[in-house]
Each structure stands twice: as structure tokens, then as C-alpha cells.
PDB file of C-alpha atoms in Angstrom:
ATOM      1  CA  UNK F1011      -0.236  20.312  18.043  1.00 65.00           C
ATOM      2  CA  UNK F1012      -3.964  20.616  17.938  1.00 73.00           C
ATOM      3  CA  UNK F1013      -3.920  19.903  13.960  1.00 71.00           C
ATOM      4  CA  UNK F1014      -2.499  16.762  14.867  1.00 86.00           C
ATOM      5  CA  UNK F1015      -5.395  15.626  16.656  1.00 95.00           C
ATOM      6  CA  UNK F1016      -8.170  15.543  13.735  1.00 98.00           C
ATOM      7  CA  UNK F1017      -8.089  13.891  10.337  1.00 98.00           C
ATOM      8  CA  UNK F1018      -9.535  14.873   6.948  1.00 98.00           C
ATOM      9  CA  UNK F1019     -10.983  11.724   4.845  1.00 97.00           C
ATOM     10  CA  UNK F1020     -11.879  11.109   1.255  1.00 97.00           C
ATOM     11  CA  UNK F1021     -13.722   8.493   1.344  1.00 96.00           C
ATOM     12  CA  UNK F1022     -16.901   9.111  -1.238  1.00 93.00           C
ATOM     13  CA  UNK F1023     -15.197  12.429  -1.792  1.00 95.00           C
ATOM     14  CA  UNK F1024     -17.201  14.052  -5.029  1.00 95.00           C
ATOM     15  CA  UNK F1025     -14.041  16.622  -5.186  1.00 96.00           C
ATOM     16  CA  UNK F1026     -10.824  15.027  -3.255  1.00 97.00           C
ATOM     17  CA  UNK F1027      -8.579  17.559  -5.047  1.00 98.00           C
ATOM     18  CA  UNK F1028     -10.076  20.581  -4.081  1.00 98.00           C
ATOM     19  CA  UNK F1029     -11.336  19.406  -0.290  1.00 98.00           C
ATOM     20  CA  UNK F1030      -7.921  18.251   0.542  1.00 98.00           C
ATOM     21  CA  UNK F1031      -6.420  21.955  -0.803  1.00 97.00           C
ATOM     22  CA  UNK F1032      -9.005  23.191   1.316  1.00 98.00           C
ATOM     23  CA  UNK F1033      -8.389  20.982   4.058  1.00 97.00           C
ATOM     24  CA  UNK F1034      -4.956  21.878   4.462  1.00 97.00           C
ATOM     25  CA  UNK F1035      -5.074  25.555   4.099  1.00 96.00           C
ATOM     26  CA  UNK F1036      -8.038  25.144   6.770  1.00 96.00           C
ATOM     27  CA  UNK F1037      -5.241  23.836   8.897  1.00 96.00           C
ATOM     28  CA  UNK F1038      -5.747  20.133   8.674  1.00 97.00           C
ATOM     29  CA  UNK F1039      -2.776  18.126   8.621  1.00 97.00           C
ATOM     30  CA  UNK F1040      -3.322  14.117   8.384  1.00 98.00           C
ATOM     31  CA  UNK F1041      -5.141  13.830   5.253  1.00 98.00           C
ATOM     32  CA  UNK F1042      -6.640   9.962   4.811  1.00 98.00           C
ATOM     33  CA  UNK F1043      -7.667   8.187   1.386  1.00 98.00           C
ATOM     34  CA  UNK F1044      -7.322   4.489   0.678  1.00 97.00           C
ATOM     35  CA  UNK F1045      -6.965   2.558  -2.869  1.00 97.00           C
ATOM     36  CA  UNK F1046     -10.813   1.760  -2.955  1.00 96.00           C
ATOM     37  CA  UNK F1047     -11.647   5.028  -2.655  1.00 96.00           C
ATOM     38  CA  UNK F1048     -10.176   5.793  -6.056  1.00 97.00           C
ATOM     39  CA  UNK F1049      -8.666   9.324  -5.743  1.00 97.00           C
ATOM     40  CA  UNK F1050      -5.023   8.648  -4.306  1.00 98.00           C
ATOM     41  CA  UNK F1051      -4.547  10.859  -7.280  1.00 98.00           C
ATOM     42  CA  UNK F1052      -6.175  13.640  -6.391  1.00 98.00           C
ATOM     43  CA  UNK F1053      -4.793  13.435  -2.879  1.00 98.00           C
ATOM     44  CA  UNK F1054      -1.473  13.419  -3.716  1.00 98.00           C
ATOM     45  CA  UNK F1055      -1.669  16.276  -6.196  1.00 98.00           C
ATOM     46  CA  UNK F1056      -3.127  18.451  -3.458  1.00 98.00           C
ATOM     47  CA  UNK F1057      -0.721  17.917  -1.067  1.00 98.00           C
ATOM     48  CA  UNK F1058       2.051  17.980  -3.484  1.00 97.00           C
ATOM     49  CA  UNK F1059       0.619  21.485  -4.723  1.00 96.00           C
ATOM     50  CA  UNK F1060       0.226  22.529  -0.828  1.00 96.00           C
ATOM     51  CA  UNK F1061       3.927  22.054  -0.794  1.00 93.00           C
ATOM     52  CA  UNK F1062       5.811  25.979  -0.143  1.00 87.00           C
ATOM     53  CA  UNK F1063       2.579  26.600   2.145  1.00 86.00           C
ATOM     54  CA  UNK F1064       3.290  23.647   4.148  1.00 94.00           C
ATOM     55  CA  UNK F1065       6.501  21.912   4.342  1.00 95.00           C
ATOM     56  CA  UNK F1066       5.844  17.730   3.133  1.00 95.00           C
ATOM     57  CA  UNK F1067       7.238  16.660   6.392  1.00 95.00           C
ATOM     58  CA  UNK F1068       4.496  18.220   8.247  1.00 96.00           C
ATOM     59  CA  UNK F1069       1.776  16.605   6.119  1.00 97.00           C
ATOM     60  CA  UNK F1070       0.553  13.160   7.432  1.00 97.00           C
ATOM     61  CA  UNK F1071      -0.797  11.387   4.137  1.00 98.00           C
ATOM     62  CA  UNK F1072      -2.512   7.622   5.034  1.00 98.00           C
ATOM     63  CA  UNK F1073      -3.238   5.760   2.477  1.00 98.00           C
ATOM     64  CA  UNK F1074      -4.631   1.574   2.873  1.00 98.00           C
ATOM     65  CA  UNK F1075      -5.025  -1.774   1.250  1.00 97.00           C
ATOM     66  CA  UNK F1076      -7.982  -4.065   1.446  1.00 95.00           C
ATOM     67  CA  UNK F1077      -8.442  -7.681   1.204  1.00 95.00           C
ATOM     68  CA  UNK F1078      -8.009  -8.313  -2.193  1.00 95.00           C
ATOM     69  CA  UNK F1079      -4.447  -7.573  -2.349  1.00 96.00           C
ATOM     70  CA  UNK F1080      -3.173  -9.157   0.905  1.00 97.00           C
ATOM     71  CA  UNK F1081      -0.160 -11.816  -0.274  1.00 96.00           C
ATOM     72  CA  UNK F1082       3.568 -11.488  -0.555  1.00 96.00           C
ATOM     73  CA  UNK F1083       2.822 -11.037  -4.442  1.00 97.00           C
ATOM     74  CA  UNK F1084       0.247  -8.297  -4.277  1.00 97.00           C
ATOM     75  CA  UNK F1085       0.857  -6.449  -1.376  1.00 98.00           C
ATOM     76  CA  UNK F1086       4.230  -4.657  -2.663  1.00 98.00           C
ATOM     77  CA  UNK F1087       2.588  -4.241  -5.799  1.00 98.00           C
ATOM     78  CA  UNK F1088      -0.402  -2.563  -4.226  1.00 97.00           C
ATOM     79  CA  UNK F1089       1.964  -0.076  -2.493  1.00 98.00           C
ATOM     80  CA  UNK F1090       4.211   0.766  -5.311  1.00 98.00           C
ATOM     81  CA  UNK F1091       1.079   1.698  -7.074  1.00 98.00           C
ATOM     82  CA  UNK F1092       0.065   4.107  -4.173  1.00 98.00           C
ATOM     83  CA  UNK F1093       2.802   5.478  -4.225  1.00 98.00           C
ATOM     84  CA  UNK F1094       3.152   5.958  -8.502  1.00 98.00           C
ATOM     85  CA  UNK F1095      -0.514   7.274  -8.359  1.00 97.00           C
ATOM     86  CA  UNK F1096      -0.384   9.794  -5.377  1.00 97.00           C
ATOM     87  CA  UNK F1097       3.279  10.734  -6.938  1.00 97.00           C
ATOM     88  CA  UNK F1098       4.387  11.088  -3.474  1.00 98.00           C
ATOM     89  CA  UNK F1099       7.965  10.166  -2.418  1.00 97.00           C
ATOM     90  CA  UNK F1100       6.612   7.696   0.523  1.00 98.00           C
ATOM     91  CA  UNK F1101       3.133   7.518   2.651  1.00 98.00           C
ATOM     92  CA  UNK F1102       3.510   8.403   6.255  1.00 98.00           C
ATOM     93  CA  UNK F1103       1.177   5.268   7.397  1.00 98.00           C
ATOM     94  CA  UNK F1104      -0.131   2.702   5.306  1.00 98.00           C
ATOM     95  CA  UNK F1105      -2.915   0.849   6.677  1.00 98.00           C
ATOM     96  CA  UNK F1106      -4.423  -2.603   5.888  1.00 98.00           C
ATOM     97  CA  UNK F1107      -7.722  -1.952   5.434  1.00 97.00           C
ATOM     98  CA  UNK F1108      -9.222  -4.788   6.828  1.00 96.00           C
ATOM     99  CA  UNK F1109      -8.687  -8.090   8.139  1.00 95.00           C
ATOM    100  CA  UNK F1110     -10.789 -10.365   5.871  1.00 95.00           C
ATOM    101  CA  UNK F1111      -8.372 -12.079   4.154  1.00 95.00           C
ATOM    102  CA  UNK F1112      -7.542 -14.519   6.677  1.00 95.00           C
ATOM    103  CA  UNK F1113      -5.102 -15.170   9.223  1.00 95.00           C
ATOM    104  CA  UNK F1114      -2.327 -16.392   6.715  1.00 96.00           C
ATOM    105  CA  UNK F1115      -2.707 -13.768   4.275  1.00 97.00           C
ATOM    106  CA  UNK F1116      -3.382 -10.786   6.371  1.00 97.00           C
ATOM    107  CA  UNK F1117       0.181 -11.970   8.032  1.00 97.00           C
ATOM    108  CA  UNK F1118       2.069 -11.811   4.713  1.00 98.00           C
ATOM    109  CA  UNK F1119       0.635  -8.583   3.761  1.00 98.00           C
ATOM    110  CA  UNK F1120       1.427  -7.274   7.247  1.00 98.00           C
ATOM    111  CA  UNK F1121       5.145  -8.439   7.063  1.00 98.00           C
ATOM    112  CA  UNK F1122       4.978  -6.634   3.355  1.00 98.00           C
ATOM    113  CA  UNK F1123       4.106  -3.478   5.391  1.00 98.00           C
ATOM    114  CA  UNK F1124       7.128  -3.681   7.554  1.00 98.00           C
ATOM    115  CA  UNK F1125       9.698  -4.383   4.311  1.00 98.00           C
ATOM    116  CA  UNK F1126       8.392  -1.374   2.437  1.00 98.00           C
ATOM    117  CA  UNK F1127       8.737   0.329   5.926  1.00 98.00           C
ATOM    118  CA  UNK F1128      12.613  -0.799   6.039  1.00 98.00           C
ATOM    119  CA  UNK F1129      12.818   0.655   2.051  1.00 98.00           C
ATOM    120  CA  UNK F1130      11.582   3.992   3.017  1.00 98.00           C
ATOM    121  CA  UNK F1131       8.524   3.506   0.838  1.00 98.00           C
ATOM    122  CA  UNK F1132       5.908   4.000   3.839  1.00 98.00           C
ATOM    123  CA  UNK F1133       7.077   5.640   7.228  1.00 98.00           C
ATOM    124  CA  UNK F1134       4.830   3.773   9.484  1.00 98.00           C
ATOM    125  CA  UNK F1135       2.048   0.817   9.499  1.00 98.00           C
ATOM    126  CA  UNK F1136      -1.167   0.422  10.982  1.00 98.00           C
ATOM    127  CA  UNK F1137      -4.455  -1.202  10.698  1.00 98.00           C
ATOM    128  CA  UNK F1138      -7.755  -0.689  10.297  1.00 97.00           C
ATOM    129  CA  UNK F1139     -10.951  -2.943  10.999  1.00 96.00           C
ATOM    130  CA  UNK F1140      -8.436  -5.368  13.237  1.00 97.00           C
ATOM    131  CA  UNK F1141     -10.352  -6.369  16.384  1.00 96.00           C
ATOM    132  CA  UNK F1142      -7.888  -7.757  19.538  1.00 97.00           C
ATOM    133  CA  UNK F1143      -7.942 -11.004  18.394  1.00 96.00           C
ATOM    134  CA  UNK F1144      -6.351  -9.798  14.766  1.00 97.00           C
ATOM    135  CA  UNK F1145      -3.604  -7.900  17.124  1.00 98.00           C
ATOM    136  CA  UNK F1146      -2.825 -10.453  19.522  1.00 97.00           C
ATOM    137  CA  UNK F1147      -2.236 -12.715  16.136  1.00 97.00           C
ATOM    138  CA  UNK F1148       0.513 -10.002  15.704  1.00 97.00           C
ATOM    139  CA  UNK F1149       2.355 -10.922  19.085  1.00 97.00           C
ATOM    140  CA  UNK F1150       1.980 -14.656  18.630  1.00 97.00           C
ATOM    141  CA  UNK F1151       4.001 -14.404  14.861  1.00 97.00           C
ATOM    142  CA  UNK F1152       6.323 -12.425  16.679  1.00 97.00           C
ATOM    143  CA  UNK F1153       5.914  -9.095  14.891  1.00 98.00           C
ATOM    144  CA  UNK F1154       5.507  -5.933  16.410  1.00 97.00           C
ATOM    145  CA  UNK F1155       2.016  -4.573  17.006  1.00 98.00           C
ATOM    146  CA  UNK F1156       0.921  -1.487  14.542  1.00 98.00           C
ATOM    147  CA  UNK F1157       0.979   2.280  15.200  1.00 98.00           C
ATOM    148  CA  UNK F1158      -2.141   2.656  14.757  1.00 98.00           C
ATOM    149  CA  UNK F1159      -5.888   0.833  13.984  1.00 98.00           C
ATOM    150  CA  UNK F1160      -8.338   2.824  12.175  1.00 98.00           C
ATOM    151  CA  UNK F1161     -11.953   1.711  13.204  1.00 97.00           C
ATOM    152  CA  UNK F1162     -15.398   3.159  13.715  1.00 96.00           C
ATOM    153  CA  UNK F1163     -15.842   5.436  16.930  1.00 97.00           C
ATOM    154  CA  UNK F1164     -18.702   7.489  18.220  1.00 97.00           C
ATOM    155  CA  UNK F1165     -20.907   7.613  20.975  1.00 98.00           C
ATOM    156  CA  UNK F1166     -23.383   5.252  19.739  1.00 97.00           C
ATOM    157  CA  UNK F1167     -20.277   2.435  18.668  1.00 96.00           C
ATOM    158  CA  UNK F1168     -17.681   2.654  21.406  1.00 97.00           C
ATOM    159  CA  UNK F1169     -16.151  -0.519  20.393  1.00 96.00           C
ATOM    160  CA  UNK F1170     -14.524  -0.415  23.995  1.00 96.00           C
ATOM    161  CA  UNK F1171     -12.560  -3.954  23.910  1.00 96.00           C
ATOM    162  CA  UNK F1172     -10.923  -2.689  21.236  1.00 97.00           C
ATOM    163  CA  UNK F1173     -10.271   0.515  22.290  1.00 98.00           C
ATOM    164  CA  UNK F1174      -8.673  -0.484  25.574  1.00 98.00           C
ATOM    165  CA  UNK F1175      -6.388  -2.997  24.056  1.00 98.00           C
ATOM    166  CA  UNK F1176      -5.058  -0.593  21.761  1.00 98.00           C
ATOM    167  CA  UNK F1177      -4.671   1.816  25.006  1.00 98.00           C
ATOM    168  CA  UNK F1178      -2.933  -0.803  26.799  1.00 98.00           C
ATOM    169  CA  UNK F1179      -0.441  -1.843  23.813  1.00 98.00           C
ATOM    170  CA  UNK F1180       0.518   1.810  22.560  1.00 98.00           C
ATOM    171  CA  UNK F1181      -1.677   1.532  19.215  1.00 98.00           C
ATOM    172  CA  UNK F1182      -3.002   5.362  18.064  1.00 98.00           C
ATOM    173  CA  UNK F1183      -6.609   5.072  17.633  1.00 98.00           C
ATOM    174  CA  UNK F1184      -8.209   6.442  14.563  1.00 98.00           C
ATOM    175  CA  UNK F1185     -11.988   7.413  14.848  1.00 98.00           C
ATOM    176  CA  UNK F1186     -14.017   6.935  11.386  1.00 97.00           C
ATOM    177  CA  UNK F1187     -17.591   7.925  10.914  1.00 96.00           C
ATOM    178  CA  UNK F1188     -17.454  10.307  13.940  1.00 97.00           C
ATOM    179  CA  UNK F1189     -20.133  12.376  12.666  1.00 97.00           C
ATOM    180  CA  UNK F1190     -22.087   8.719  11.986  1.00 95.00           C
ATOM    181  CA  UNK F1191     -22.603  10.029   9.070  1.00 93.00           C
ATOM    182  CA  UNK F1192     -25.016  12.756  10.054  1.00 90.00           C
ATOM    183  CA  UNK F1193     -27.461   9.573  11.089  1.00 93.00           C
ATOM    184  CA  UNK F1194     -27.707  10.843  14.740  1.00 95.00           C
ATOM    185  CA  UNK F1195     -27.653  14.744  14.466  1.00 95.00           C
ATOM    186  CA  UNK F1196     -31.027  14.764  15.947  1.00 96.00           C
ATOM    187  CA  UNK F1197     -30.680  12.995  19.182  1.00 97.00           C
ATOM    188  CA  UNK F1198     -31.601  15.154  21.914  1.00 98.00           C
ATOM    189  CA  UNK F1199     -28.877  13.988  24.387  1.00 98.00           C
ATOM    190  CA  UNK F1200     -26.356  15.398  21.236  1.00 98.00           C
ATOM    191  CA  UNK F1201     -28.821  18.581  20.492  1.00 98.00           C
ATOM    192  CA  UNK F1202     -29.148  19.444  24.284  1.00 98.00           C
ATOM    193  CA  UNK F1203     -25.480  19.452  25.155  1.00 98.00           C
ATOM    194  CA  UNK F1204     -24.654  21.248  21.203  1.00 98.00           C
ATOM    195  CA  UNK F1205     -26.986  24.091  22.776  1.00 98.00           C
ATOM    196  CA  UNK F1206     -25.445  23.888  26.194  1.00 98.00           C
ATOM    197  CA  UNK F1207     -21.667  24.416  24.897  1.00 98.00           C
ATOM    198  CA  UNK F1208     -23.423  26.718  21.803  1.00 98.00           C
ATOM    199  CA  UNK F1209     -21.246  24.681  19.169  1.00 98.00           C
ATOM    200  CA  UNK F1210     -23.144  22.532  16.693  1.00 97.00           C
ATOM    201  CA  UNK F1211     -24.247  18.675  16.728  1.00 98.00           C
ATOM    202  CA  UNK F1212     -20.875  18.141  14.738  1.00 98.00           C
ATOM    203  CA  UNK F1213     -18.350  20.236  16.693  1.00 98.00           C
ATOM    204  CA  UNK F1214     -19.545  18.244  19.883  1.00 98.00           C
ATOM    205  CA  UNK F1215     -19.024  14.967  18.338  1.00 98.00           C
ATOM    206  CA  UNK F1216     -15.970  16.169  17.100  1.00 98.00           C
ATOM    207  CA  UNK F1217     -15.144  17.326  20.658  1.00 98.00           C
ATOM    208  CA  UNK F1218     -16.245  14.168  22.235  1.00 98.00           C
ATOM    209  CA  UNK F1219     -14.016  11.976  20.443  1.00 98.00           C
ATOM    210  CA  UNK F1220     -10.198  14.441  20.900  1.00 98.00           C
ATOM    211  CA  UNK F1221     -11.386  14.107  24.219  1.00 98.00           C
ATOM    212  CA  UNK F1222     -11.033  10.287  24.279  1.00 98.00           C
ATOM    213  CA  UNK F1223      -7.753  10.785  22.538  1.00 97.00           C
ATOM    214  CA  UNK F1224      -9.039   9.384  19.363  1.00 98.00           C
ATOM    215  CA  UNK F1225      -8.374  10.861  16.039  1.00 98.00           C
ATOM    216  CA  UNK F1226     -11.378  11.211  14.259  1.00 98.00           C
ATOM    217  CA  UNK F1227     -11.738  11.125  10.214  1.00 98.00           C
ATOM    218  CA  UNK F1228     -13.665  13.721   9.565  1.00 98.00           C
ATOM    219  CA  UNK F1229     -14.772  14.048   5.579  1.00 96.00           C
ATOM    220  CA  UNK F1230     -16.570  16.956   3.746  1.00 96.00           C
ATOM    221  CA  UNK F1231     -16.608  18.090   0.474  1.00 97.00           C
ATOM    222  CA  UNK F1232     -18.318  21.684   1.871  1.00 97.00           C
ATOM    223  CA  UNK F1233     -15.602  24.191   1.881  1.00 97.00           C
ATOM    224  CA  UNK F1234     -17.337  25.890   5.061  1.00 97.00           C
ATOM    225  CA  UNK F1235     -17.523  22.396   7.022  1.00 97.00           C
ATOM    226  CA  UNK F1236     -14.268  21.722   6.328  1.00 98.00           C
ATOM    227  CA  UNK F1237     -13.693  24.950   8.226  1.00 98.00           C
ATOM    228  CA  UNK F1238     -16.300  24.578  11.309  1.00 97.00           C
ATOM    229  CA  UNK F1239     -15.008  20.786  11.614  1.00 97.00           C
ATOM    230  CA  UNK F1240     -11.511  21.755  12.673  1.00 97.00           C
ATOM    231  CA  UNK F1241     -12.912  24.618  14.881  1.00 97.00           C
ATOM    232  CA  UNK F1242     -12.895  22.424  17.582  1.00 97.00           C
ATOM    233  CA  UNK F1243     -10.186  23.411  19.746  1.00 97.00           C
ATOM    234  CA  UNK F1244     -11.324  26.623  21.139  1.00 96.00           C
ATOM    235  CA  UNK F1245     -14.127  24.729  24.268  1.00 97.00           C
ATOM    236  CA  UNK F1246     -14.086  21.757  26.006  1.00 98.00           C
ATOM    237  CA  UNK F1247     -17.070  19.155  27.001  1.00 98.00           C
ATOM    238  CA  UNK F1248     -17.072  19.080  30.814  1.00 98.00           C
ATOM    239  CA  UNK F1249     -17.023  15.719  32.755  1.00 98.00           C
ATOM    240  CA  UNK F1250     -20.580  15.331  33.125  1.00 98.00           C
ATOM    241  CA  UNK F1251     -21.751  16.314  29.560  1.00 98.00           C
ATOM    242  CA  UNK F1252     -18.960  13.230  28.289  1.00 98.00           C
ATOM    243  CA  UNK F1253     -20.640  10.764  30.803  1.00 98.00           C
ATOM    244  CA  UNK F1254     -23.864  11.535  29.153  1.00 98.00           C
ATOM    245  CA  UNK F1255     -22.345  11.072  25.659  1.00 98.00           C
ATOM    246  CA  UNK F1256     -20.594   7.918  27.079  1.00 98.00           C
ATOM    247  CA  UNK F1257     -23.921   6.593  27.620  1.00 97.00           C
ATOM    248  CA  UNK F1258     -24.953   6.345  24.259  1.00 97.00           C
ATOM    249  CA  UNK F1259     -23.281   2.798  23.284  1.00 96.00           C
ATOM    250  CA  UNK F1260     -25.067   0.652  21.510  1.00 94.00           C
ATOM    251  CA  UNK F1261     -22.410  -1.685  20.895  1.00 92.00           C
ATOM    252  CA  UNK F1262     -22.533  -3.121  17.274  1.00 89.00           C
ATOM    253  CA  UNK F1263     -26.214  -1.702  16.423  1.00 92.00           C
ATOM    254  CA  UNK F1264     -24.915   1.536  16.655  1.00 92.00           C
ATOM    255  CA  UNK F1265     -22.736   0.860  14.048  1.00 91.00           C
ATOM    256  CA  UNK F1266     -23.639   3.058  10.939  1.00 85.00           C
ATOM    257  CA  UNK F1267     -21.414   1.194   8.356  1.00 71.00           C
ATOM    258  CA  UNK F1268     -20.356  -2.112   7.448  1.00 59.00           C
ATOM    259  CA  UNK F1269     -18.319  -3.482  10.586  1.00 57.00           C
ATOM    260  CA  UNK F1270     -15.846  -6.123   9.800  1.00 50.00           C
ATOM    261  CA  UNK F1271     -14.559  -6.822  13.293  1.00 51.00           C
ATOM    262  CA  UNK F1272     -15.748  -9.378  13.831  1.00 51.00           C
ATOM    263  CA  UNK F1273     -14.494 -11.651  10.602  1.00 49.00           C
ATOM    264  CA  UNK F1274     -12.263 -14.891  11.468  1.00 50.00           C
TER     265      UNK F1274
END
């Protein structure tokens, strides 16, 4: 299902309550928040409130856990919490937000993540920020290798080692800042091919990354843009106007937030 192909994020959300209502009756169905952003809350009200529109099972709430509270202590007290402040029954994936802690401790949190999978508390784990080193740590411990990694995507930070292990190993890729956080609106490779395909600098960046078969994390707190984002599904980018978009990388200096990856 095409609503099962784009994400709605609250990360700096002013209003997650209301966006995420919106979101969903907009048709969005994976709705993403994290304990740093502070509004698991909100989230969980929405969604709880969108219940009777939308059945629960067909909403896809992710929810994640930074550094801080990677250890066998802290990490099933960190998802307990999620879980008493979004008031949900379980999370459908519960991501670790990042891989800073360290090799031991990023383990043990990870191995907390598949417990509270086994007690029904989450319904599937992932990672976010994990480069393939992180992953392949995953294999050598013996564990099995997350359903998805959440990490920035967009034409200007392709991140492509990454991307192809996850390819290779069955790992769901998750696309934030695909808008680049309206940085790069301007570019006149993007503004030429938005005119070409008469969408707008958003919708094609949108477009760009379903194509890839990412899933991109789209955030807005504008109850119109939160429309025209998930409008996406009605035109395709055509082989040359991808290549073009391809061409873009800039590796890590096209990064547009804080990138982690690269952390021991």
C-alpha cells in the first residue's frame, strides 16, 4: 500500500498532537517520534484518538532510544516509559537511536530490544544512525540483524555503503531529512526537473527517494504540507531525471544534520 511507503515525523514538532491527527486522516500511516523529541505523548494520544477511523493494527507508531539509556538497566526502563507515556499497548518498531554508546553497551541495549520484542512490548527492532560496521557487530554477537536502520537520505547524502548493505541483508531503509530540511529547494537540477514533472521541489524529493525504495520521514506542522507531502503517488520520475538527481552526492558534506555514522 502506497501509505506504507512514506513516514510522518515529529521531530521539532511545535504541534505533534494535532499534525499527527492530521497526518493520519491525510492518509499517513507510520507515524515516527523518539524520546528526545519529547512528545511521545502527544503521539500516542493522536493515534489513540484516530482509533474507529483507523483500526490500531494498521497504524505503524516508531518510537527510539538514544545513547544515554543504552545498558541492561536502562534500556527496559526507557521502553516501559514509552510505552506509559504514549499510553499505547506496544510500539510497532523501536529504534536505537544511535550508536554512540559503544560497542558493549549498544549490544546490551540491542539484546533489551529483542526481550521486550519476545514480551510483546515492541513488535519489531531497528536502528538508526548504525553504519555497516555497527551491523556487521550484530552478526559477529550472533544476533539477528534489525528490520530496519533509520538514517539520513537525499540526493545530496546518499550514504550508498550503507544503503547497499542494508539492501543486501534485508534491513528496510528509513530516509530522514528528505526534504534536507528545505536547505536545497533552490538547486536548479531539483527546480528544473519540479517544473518538468509540474510537482513542487518537495514532491520530487519525495518522489526520488519511494523510488529508491526508501521510506522517507517526512515532518510538517502545516496542515496543507502534510497534505501535498503524501500526494506523491499519482507521477513518477523517469530514468533519466533520477540519474540526474543521483548525481547530486556529496557524500558526508551534503549532510544537513549532525551525522553520527561514523562514531566507534
Amino acid at each position: 500500500m502506497n501509505n506504507e511507503k512514506i513516514a510522518f515525523g515529529c521531530y521539532q514538532s511545535n504541534d505533534a498532537y494535532s499534525s499527527v491527527k492530521t497526518a493520519i486522516e491525510a492518509g499517513y500511516r507510520i507515524i515516527d517520534t523518539a524520546r528526545v523529541y519529547k512528545n511521545e505523548d502527544a503521539v500516542g494520544r493522536a493515534v489513540n484518538e484516530a482509533v474507529g477511523l483507523v483500526e490500531r493494527s494498521a497504524i505503524y507508531v516508531t518510537s527510539k532510544i538514544n545513547a544515554r539509556s543504552h545498558s541492561l538497566k536502562e534500556t527496559p526502563k526507557a521502553i516501559r516509559q514509552s510505552l506509559n507515556r504514549s499510553n499505547l499497548a506496544y510500539i510497532d518498531l523501536y529504534l536505537l537511536h544511535d550508536a554512540i554508546s559503544g560497542h558493549e553497551r549498544r549490544l546490551q541495549a540491542y539484546k533489551c530490544l529483542l526481550d521486550a520484542r519476545a514480551n510483546n512490548q515492541i513488535r519489531q527492532v531497528g536502528v538508526s544512525n548504525w553504519n555497516v560496521k555497527h551491523l556487521m557487530e550484530l552478526t559477529e554477537a550472533g544476533l539477528e540483524l534489525p528490520a530496519a536502520n533509520q538514517i539520513e537520505l537525499h540526493p545530496w547524502c546518499q550514504q550508498r555503503d550503507i544503503v547497499e548493505y542494508c539492501r543486501k541483508n534485508g534491513i528496510r531503509i528509513q530516509a530522514y531529512c528528505p526534504l534536507v530540511r528545505g536547505e536545497r529547494m533552490l538547486d536548479p537540477t531539483l527546480e528544473a526537473i519540479a517544473g518538468q514533472v509540474r510537482r513542487t521541489p518537495a514532491q520530487v524529493l519525495l518522489r526520488w527517494s519511494i523510488q529508491h525504495d526508501f521510506v522517507p520521514v517526512v515532518k510538517s506542522d502545516n496542515s496543507g504540507r502534510i497534505y501535498e507531502n503524501i500526494q506523491v503517488f499519482d507521477f513518477e520520475l523517469d530514468q533519466d531525471q533520477m540519474k540526474e538527481l543521483d548525481g547530486l552526492d556529496m557524500g558526508a558534506e551534503g549532510a544537513c544534520s549532525w551525522n553520527p555514522v561514523n562514531c566507534a
